[in-house]
Tab-separated table of C-alpha atoms and ligand atoms in Angstrom:
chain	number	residue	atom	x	y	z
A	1	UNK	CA	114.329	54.094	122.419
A	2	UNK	CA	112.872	55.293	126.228
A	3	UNK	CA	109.986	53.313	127.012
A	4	UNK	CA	107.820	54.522	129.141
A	5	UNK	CA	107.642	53.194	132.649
A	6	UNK	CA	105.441	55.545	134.942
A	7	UNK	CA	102.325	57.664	134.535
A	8	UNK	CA	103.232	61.480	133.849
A	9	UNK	CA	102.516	64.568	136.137
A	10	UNK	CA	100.827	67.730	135.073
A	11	UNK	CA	102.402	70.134	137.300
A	12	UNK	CA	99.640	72.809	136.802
A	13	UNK	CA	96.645	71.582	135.041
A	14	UNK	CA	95.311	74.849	133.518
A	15	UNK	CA	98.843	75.978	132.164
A	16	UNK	CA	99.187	75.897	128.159
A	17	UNK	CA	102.302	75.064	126.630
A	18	UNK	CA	102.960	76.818	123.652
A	19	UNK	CA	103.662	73.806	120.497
A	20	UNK	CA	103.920	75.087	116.859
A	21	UNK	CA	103.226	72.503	114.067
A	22	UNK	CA	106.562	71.490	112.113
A	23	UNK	CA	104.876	69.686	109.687
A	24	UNK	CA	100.650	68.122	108.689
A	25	UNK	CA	100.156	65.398	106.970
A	26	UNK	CA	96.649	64.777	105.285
A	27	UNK	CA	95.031	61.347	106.200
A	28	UNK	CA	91.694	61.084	104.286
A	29	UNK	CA	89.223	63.377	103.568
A	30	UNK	CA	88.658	65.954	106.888
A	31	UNK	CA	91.332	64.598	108.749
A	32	UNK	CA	95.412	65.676	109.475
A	33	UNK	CA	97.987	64.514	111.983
A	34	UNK	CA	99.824	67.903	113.738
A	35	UNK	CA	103.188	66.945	114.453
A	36	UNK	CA	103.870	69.308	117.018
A	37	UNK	CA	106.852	70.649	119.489
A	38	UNK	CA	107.214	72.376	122.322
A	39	UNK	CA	108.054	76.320	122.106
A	40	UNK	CA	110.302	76.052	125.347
A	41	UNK	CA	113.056	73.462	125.272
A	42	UNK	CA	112.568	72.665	129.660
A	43	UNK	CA	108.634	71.557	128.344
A	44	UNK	CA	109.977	69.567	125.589
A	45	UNK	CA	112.625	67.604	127.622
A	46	UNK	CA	110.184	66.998	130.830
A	47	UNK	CA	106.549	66.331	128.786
A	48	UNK	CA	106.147	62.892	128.607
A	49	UNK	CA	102.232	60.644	128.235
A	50	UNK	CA	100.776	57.008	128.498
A	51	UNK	CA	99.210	55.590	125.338
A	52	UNK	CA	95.743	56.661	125.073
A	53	UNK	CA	95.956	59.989	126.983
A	54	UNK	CA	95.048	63.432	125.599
A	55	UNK	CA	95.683	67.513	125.712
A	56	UNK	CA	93.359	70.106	125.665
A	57	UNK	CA	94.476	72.083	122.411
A	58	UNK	CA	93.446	76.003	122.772
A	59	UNK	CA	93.394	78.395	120.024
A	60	UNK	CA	93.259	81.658	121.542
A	61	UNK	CA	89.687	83.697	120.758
A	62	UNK	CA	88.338	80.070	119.262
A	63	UNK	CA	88.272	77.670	122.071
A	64	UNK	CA	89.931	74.104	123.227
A	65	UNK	CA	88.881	70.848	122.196
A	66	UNK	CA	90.245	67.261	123.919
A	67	UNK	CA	92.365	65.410	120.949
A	68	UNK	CA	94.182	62.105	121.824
A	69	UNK	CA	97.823	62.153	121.634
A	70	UNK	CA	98.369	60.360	118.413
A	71	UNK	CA	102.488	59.751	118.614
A	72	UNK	CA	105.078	57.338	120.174
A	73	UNK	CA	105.298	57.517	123.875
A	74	UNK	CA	108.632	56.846	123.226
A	75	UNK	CA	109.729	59.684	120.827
A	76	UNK	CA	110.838	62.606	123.354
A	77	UNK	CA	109.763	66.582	122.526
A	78	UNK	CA	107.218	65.616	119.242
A	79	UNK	CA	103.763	64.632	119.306
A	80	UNK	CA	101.162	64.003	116.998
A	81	UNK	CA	97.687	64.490	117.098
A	82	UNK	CA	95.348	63.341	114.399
A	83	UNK	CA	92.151	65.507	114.214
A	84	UNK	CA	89.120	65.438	112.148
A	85	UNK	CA	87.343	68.836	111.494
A	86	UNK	CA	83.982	68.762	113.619
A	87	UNK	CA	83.172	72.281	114.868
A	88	UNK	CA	84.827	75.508	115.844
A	89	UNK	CA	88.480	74.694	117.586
A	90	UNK	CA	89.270	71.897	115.099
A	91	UNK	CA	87.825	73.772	111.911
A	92	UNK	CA	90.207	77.257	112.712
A	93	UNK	CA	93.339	74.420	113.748
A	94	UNK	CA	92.042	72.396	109.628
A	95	UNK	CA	92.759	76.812	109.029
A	96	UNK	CA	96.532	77.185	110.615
A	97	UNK	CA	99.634	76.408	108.406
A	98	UNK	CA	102.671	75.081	109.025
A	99	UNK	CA	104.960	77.563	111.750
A	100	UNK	CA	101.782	78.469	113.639
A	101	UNK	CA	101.723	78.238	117.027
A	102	UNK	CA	99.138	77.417	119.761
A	103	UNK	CA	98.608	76.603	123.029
A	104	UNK	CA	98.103	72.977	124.776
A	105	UNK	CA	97.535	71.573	128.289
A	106	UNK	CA	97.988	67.820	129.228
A	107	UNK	CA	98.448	65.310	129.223
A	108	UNK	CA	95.404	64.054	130.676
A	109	UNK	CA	93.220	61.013	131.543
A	110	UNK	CA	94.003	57.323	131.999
A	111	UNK	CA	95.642	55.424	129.477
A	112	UNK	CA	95.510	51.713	127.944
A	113	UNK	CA	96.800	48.683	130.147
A	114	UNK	CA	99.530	47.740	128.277
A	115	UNK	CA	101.637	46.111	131.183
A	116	UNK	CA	98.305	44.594	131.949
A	117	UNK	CA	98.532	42.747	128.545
A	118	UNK	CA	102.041	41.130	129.280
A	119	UNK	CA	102.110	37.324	128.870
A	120	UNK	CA	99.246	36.931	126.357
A	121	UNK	CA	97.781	37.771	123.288
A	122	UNK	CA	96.156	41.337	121.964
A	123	UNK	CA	93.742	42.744	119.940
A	124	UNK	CA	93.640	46.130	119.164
A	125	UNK	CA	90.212	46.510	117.802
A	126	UNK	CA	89.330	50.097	116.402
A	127	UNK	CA	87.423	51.532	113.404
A	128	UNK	CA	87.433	55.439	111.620
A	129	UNK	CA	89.596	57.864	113.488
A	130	UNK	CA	89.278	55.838	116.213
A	131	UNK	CA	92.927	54.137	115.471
A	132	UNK	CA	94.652	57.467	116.441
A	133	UNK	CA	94.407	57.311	120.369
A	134	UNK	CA	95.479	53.140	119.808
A	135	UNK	CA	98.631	54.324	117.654
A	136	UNK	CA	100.530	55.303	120.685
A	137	UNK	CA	99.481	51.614	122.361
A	138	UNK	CA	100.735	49.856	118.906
A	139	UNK	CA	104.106	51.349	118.999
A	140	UNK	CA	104.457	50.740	122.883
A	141	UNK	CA	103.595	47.112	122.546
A	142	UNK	CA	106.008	47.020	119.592
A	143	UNK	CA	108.750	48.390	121.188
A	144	UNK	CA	108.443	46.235	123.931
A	145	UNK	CA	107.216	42.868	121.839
A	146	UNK	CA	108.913	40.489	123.622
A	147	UNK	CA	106.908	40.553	126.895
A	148	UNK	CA	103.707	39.732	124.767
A	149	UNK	CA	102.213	36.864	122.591
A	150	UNK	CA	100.238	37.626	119.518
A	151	UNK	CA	99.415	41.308	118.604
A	152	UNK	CA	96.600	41.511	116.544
A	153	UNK	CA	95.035	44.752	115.053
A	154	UNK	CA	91.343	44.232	113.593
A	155	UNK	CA	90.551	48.178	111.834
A	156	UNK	CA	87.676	48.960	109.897
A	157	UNK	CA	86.778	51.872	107.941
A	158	UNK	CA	83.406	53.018	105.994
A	159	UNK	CA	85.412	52.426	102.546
A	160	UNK	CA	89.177	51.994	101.478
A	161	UNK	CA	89.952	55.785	101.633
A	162	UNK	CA	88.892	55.953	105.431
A	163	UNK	CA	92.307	54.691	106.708
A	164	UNK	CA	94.892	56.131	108.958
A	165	UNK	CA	98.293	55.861	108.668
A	166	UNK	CA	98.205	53.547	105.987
A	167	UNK	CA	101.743	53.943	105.035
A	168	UNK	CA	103.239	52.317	108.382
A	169	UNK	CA	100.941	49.354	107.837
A	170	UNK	CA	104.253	47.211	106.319
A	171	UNK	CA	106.493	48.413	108.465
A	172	UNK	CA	103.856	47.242	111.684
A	173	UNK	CA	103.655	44.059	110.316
A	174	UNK	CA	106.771	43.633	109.735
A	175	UNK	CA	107.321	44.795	113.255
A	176	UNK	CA	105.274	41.755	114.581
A	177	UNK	CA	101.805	43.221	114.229
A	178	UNK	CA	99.346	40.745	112.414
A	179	UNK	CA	97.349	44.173	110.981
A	180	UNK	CA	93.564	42.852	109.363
A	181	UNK	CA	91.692	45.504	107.796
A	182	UNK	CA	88.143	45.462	106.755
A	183	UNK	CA	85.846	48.246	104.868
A	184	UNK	CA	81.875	48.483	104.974
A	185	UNK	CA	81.760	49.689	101.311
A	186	UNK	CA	84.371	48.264	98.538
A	187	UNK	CA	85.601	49.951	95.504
A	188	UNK	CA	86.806	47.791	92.450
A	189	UNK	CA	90.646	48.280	93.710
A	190	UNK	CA	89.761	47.028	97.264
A	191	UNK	CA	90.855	43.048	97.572
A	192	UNK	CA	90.396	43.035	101.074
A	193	UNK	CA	87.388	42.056	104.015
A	194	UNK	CA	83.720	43.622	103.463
A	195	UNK	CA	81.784	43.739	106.735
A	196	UNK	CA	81.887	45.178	109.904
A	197	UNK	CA	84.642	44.861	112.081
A	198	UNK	CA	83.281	42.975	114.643
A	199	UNK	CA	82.874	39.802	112.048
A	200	UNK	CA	86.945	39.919	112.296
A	201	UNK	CA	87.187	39.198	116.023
A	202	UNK	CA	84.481	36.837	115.424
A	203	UNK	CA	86.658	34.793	112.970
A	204	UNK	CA	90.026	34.980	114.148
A	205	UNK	CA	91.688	32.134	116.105
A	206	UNK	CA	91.716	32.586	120.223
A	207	UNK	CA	93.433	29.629	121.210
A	208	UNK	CA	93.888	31.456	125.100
A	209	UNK	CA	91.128	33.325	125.764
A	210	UNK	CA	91.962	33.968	129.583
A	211	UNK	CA	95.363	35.474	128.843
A	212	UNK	CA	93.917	37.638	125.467
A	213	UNK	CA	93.248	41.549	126.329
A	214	UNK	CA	91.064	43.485	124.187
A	215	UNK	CA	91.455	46.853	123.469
A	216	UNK	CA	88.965	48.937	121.256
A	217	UNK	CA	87.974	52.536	120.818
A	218	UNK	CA	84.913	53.570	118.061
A	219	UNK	CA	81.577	54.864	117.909
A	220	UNK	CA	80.117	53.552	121.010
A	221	UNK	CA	78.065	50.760	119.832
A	222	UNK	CA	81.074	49.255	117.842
A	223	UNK	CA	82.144	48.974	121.550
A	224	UNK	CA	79.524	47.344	122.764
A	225	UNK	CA	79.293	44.784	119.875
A	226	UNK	CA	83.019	44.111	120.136
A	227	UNK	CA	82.514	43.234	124.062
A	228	UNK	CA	79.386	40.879	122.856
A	229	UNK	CA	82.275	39.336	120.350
A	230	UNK	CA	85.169	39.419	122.962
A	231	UNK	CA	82.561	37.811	125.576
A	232	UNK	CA	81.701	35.006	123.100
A	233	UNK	CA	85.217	34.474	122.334
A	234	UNK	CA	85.137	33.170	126.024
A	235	UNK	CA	87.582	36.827	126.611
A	236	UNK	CA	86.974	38.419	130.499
A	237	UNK	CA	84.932	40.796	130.478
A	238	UNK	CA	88.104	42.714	133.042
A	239	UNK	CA	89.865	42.205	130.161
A	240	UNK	CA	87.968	44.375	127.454
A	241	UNK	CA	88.657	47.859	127.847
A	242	UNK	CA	87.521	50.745	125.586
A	243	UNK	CA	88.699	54.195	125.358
A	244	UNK	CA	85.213	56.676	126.131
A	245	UNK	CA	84.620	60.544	124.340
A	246	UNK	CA	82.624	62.768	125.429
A	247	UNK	CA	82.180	66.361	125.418
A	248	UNK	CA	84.519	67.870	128.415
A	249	UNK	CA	85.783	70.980	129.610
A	250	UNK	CA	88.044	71.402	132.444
A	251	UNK	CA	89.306	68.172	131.967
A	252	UNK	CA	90.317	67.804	135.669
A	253	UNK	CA	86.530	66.352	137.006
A	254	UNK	CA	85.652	69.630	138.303
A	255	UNK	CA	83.343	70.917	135.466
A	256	UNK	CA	80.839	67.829	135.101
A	257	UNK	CA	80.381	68.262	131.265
A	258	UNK	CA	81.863	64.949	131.086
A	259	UNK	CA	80.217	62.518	133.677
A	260	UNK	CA	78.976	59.273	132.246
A	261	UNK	CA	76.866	57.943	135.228
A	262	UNK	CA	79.448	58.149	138.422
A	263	UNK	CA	82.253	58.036	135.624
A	264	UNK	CA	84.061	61.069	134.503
A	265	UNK	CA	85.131	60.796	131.294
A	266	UNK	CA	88.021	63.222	131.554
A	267	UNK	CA	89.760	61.903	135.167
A	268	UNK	CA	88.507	58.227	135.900
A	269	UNK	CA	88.617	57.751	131.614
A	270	UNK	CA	88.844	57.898	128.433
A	271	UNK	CA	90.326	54.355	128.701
A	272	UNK	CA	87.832	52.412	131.449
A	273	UNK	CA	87.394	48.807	131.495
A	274	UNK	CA	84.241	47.414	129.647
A	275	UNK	CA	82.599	45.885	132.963
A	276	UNK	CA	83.006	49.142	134.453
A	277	UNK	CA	80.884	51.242	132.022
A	278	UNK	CA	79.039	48.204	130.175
A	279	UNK	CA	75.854	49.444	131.612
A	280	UNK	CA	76.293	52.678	130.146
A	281	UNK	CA	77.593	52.215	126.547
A	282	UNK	CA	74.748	53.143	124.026
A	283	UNK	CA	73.567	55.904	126.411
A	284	UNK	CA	74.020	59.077	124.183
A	285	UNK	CA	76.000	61.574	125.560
A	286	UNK	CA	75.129	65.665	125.366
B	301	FAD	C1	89.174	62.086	125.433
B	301	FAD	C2	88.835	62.585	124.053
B	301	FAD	C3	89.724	62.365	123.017
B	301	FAD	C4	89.419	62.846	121.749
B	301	FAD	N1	90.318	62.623	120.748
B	301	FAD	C5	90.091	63.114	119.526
B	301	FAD	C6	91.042	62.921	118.477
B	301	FAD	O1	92.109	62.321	118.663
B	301	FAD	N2	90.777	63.479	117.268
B	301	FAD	C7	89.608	64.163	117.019
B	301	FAD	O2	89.423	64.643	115.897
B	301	FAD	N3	88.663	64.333	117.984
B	301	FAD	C8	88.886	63.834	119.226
B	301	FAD	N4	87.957	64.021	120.216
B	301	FAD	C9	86.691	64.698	119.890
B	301	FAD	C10	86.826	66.216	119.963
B	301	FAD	O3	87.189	66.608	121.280
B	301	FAD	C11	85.477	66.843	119.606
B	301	FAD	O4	85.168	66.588	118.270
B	301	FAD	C12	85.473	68.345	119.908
B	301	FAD	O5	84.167	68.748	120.164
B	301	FAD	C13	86.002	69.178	118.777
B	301	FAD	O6	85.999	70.529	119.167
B	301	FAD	P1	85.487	71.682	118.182
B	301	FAD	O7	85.598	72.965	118.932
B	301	FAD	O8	86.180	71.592	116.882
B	301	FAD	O9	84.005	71.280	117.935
B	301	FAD	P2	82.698	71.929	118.574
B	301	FAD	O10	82.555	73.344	118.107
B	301	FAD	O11	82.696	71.666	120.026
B	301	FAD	O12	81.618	71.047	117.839
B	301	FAD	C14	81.598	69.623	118.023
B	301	FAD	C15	80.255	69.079	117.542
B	301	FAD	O13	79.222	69.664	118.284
B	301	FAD	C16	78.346	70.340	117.400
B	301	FAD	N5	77.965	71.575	118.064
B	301	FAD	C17	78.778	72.590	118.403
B	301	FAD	N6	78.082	73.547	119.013
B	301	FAD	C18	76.792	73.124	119.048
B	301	FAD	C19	75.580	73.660	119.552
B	301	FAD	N7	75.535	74.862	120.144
B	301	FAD	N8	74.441	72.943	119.441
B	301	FAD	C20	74.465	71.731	118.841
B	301	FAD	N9	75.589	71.163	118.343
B	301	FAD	C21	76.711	71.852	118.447
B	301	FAD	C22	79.123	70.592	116.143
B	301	FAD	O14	78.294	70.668	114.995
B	301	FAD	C23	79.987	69.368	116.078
B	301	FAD	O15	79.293	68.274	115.536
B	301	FAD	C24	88.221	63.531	121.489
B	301	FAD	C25	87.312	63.759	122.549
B	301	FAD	C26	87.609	63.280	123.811
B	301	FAD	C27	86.637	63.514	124.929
């Protein structure tokens, strides 16, 4: 396995790469992981990202949308991207079949800390779709599980049927991930945690909150009420960091459609550190 050492170049920003999907798998309702590769066999060899970056996927005559990459860092010339249908690119891509081609730019944005995180503990803390941009993190810090303590994943979804990638869960923990899951509605099959997410991080054992690094992407205020848990688990606040969306263009930090106060979204984020945009989170974006 490569692991991935140094942040990757985009050469030319605005240049689509043509990727056509080799296979889709259906997640839940309104969602499907693309596994993609690259058309041209230079772009497949050279691509390479940092867990929590994303591409700009363009379907010509539609549009582009911003979709986290979804895959191992690790795996050279595929990549995954999980995508739930919200409007007019991701509808026509929830349209395209197997063989279809399109085009993609990236990757872009910063990514999660994960040398940062070497040395202590982690919690990956994420709820909805919002596990797909922490997938790439999970295999990173698996592949490389030696250099950290406890890896914790905390995921919560609105009922039982709301999970991603629920086939790999045994094969994570087994791995050395200690994966909790928790839903907001049960069914009569569901044995597991009812309640939000947040209650999870509030429960589970801490015992070195200086050296523990939280990592969480979801609807914004699940951020912010994670950071209120991290913070009363005694965590830093510099080490909380969340992973921002907004609506964005260019994706370069020339366009402006995705400033968040000083902050743009699509260059200084999606992954920021919580004291860095704390001010900001609950501030509804347009
Ligand atoms: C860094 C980043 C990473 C992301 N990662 C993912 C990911 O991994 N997976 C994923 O599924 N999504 C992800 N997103 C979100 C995704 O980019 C958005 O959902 C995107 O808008 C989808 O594009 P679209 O063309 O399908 O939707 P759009 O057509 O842009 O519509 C998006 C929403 O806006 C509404 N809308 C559209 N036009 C109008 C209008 N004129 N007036 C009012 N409302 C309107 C739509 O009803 C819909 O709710 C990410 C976003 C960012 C910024």
């Amino acid at each position: 396995m490569r692991t991935v050492a140094c942040p990757s170049q985009v050469v030319d920003p605005w240049l689509a790469h043509t990727v056509r999907i080799v296979s889709i798998t259906d997640e839940v309702e309104g969602v499907a992981t693309y596994h993609l590769e690259f058309a041209d066999a230079d772009t497949a060899d050279s691509y390479s990202f940092l867990p929590g970056q994303f591409n700009m996927l363009y379907l010509p005559g539609v549009g582009e949308a911003a979709i986290s990459i979804s895959s191992d860092p690790s795996a050279q010339g595929t990549l995954d991207h999980t995508v739930r249908i919200a409007g007019n690119v991701t509808g026509e891509l929830a349209r395209t079949d197997v063989g279809s081609t399109f085009g993609l730019r990236g990757p872009f944005g910063s990514s999660w800390p994960i040398d940062d995180c070497a040395g202590g503990d982690v919690v990956i803390v994420t709820g909805g779709i919002g596990l797909a941009p922490l997938r790439p993190a999970i295999y990173e810090f698996l592949n490389r599980k030696s250099e950290f303590g406890h890896i914790t994943l905390l995921y919560g979804a609105r009922n039982p049927f709301g999970m991603l990638y629920t086939s790999e869960y045994d094969d994570w923990q087994l791995r050395g991930l200690n994966v909790n899951t928790t839903v907001d509605r049960s069914s009569q099959a569901w044995q597991g945690n009812v309640g939000v997410v947040t209650q999870l991080l509030d429960r589970m054992p801490v015992p070195d909150p200086k050296k523990t690094s939280v990592l969480c992407c979801g609807p914004e205020v699940m951020m912010w009420y994670t950071a209120r848990s991290a913070l009363g688990r005694r965590i830093p606040k510099d080490r909380i960091w969340v992973s921002l969306e907004r609506n964005m263009n260019c994706a370069i930090g020339l366009c402006g459609h995705c400033q968040f106060g000083p902050t743009f979204v699509c260059k200084d984020g999606p992954v920021i550190r919580y004291d860095r945009v704390a001010s900001l989170l609950k501030v509804e974006g347009f």
